[in-house]
Short mmCIF file of C-alpha atoms and ligand atoms in Angstrom, two decimals:
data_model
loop_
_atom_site.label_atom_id
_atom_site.label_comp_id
_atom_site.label_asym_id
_atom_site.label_seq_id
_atom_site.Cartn_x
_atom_site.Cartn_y
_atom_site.Cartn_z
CA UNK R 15 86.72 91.14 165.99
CA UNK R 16 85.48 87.74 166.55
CA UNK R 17 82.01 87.35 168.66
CA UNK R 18 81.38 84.04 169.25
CA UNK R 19 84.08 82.27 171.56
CA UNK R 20 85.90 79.69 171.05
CA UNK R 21 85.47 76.34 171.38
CA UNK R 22 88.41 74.42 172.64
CA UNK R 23 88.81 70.43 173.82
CA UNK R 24 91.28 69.45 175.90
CA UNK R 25 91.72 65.55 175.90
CA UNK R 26 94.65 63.11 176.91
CA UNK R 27 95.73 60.11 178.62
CA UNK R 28 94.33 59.35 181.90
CA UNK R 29 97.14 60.45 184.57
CA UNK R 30 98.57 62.53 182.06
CA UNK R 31 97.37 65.97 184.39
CA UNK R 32 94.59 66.92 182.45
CA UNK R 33 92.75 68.52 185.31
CA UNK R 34 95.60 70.53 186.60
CA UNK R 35 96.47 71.97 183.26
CA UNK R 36 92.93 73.01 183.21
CA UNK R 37 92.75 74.34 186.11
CA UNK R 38 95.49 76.34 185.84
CA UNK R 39 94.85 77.45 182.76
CA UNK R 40 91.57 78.67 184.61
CA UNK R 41 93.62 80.35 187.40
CA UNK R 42 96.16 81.82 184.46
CA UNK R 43 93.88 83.27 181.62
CA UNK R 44 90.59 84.20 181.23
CA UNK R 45 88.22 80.82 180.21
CA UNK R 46 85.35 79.22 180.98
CA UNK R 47 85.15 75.79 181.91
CA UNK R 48 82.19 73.06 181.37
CA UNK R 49 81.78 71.13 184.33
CA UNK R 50 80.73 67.68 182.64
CA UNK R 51 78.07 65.50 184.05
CA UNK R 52 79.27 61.85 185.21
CA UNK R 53 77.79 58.49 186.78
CA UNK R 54 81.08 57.76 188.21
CA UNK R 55 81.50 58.10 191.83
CA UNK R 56 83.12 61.02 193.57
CA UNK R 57 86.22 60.66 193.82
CA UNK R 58 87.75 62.12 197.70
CA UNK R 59 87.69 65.90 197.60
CA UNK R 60 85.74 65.90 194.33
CA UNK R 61 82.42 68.26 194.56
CA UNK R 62 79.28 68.05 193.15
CA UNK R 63 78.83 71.16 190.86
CA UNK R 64 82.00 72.12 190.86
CA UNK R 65 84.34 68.68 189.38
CA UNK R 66 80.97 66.86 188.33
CA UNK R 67 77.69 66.75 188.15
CA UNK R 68 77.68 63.58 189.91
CA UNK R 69 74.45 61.57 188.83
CA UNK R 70 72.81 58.20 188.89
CA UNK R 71 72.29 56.34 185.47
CA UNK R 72 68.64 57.22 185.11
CA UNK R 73 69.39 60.71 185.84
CA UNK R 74 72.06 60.73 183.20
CA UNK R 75 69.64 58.66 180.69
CA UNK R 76 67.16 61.38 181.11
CA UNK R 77 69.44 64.29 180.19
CA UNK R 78 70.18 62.13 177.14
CA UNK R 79 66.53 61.91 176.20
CA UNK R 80 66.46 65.68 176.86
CA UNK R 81 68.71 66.30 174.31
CA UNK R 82 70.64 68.24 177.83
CA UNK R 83 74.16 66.96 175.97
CA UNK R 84 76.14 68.25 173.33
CA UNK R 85 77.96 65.11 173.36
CA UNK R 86 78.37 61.82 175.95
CA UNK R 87 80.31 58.96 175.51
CA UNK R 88 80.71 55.53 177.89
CA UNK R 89 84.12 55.67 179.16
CA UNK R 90 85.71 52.48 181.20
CA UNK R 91 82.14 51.75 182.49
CA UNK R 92 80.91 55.39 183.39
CA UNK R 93 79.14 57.60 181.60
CA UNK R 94 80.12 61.15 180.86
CA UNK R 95 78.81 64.02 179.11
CA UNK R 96 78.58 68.13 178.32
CA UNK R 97 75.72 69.93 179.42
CA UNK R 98 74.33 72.01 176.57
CA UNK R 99 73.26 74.94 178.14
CA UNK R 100 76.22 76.13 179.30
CA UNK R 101 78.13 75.75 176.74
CA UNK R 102 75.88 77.48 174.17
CA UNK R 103 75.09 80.35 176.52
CA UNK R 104 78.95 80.66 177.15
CA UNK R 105 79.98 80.61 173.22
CA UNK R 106 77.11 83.34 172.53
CA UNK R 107 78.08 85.68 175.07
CA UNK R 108 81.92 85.57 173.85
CA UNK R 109 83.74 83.48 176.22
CA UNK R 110 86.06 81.10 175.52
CA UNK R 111 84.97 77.44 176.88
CA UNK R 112 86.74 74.72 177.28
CA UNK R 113 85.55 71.51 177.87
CA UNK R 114 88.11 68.56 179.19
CA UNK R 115 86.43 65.53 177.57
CA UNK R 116 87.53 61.72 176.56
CA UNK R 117 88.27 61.02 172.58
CA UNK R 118 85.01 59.45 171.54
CA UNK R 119 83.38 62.70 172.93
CA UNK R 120 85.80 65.16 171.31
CA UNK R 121 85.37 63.59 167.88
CA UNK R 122 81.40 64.58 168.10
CA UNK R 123 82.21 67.93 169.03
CA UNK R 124 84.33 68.39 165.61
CA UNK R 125 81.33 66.87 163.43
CA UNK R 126 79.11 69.66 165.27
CA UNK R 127 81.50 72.74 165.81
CA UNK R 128 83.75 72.26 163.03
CA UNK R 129 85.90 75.63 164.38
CA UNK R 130 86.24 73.96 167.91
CA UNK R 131 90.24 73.79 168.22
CA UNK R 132 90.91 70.30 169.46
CA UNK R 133 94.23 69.98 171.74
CA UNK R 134 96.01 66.20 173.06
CA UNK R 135 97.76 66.69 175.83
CA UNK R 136 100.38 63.62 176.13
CA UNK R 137 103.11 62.68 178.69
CA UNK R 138 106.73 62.92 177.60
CA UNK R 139 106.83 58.74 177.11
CA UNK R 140 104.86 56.15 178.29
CA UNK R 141 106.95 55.09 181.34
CA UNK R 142 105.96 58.69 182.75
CA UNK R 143 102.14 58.08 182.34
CA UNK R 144 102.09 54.96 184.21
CA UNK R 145 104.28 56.29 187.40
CA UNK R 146 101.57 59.21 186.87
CA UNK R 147 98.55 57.05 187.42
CA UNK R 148 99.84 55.18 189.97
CA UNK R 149 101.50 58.21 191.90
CA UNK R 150 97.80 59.02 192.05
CA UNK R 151 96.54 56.25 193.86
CA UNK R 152 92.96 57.69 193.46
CA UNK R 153 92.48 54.03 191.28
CA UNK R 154 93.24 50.60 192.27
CA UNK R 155 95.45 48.17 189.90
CA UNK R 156 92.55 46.84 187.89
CA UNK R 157 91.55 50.32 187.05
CA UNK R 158 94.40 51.83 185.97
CA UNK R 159 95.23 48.59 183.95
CA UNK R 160 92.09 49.52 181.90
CA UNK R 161 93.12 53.20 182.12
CA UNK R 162 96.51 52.39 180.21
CA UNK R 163 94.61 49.92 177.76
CA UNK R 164 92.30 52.48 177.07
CA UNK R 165 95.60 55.26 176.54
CA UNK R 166 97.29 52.81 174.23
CA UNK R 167 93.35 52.11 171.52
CA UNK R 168 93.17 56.15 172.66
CA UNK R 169 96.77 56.31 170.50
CA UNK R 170 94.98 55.81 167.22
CA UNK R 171 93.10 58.63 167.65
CA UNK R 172 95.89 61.29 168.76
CA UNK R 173 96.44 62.28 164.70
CA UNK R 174 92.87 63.32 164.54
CA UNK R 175 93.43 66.54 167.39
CA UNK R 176 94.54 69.56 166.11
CA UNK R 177 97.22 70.02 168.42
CA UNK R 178 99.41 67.86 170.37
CA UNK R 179 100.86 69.26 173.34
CA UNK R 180 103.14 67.39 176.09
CA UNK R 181 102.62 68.14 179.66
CA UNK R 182 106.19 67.65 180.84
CA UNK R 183 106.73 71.08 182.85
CA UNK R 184 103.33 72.21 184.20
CA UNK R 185 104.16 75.80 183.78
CA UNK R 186 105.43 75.37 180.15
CA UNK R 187 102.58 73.27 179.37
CA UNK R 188 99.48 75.59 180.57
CA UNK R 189 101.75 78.67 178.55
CA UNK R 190 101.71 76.10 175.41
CA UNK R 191 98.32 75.40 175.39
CA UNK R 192 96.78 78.98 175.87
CA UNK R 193 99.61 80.27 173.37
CA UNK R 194 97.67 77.37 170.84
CA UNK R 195 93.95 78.55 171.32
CA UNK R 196 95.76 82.22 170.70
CA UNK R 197 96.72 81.02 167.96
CA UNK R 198 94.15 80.06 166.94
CA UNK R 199 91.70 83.04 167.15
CA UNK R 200 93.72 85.00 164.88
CA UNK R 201 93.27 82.34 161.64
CA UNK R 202 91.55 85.01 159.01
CA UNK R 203 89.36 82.18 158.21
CA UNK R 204 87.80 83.00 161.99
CA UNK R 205 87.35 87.01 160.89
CA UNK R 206 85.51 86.99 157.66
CA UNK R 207 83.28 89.32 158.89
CA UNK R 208 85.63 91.95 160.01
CA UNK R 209 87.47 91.68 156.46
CA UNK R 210 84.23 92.29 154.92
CA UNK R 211 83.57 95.37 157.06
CA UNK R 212 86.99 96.57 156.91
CA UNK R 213 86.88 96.44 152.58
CA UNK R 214 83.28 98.45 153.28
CA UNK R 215 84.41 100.68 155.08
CA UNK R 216 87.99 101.66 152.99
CA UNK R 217 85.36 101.37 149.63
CA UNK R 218 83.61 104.66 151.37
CA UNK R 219 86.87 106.51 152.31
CA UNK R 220 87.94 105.90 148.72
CA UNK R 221 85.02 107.50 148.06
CA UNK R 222 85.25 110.26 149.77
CA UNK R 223 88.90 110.91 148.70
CA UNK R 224 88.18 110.29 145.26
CA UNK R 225 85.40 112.82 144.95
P1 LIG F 321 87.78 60.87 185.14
O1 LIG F 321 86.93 59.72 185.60
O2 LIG F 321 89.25 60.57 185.24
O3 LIG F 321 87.40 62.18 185.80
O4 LIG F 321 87.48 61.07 183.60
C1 LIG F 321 87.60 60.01 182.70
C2 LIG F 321 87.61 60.54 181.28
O5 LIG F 321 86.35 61.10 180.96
C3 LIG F 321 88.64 61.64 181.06
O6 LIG F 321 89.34 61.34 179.85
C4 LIG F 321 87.82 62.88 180.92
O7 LIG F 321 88.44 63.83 180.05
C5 LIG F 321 86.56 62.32 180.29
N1 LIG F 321 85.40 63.18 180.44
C6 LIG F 321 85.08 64.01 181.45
N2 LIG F 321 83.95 64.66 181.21
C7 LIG F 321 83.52 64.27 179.97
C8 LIG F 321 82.39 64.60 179.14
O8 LIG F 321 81.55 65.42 179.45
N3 LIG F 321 82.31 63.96 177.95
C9 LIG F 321 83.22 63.04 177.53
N4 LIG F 321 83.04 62.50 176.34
N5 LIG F 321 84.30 62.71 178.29
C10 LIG F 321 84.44 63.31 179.49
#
């Protein structure tokens, strides 16, 4: 019914297991994921391509004048952003993208794709996040002290997502989130064309009865 895809951000708390939501999500249903371009450094076991795009700051500046993003945003002194290519290509052909992206980021994405469902995910209470972040130990103290500052500004922005979602059970939480973008795709607002075709098409059988 519906040929474009959809457009769906997932965003949330650092250490609040964005990534492996994703990725499962990947692994569970059928999506396409945006890999983002970044100047942070790789983190260990991180790939270029395939987590990142890992590039330097002139590289990223140049994509920028290139108009290469639909959206970037600074994040806790690294840049980050969504290649536009992909993404277009990926919407026009059907698929259903998702792009895992920080708050400042996700609110551009709603002034240009006004249908893109927007999904929080959150941790069950603060407590949790923090033993989260530092379970990780991929960041050192100073870092994830900026990470939680950063969650707690990040709060004021939560009402503005569509959906909020909390990422206690993994399993629950990827059947939550696809069940939402579901959802979603069935709104009639998202099928005015096939309620258009459909009255067309019962006009002519009318018709044909009638005569
Ligand atoms: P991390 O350094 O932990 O991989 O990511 C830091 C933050 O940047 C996360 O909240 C992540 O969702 C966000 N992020 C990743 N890629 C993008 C992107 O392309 N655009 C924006 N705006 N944020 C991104």
């Amino acid at each position: 019914m519906n040929k474009k895809g959809v457009l769906i951000v997932i965003s949330g708390f650092s250490g609040v297991g964005k990534g492996t939501v994703v990725k499962n999500l990947i692994e569970k249903y059928q999506y396409s994921l945006s890999v983002s371009a970044t100047t942070r450094a790789p983190r260990s076991g991180e790939v270029d391509g395939r987590d990142y795009h890992f590039k330097t700051v002139e590289e990223f500046q140049n994509l920028i004048d290139y108009n290469g993003f639909i959206e970037w945003a600074q994040y806790v002194e690294n840049y980050y952003g969504t290649p536009r290519k992909y993404v277009e290509d990926e919407l026009e052909q059907g698929h259903n993208v998702i792009l895992e992206i920080e708050v400042q980021g996700a609110m551009h994405i709603k002034e240009q794709y006004p249908d893109a469902v927007l999904i929080f995910l959150t941790a069950p209470n603060a407590e949790t996040l923090r033993q989260r972040l530092e379970g990780r130990g991929t960041e050192d103290a100073k870092v994830i002290a900026k990470r939680l500052k950063r969650a707690y500004e990040e709060t004021d922005d939560m009402p503005q997502y569509d959906y909020l979602v909390v990422n206690d059970d993994l399993d629950i939480c990827v059947d939550e989130v696809h069940a939402v973008i579901l959802a979603e795709s069935f709104k009639t607002e998202k099928h005015k064309q096939y309620i258009k075709k459909m009255k067309e098409e019962l006009f002519e059988i009318r018709k044909e009865i009638l005569s």
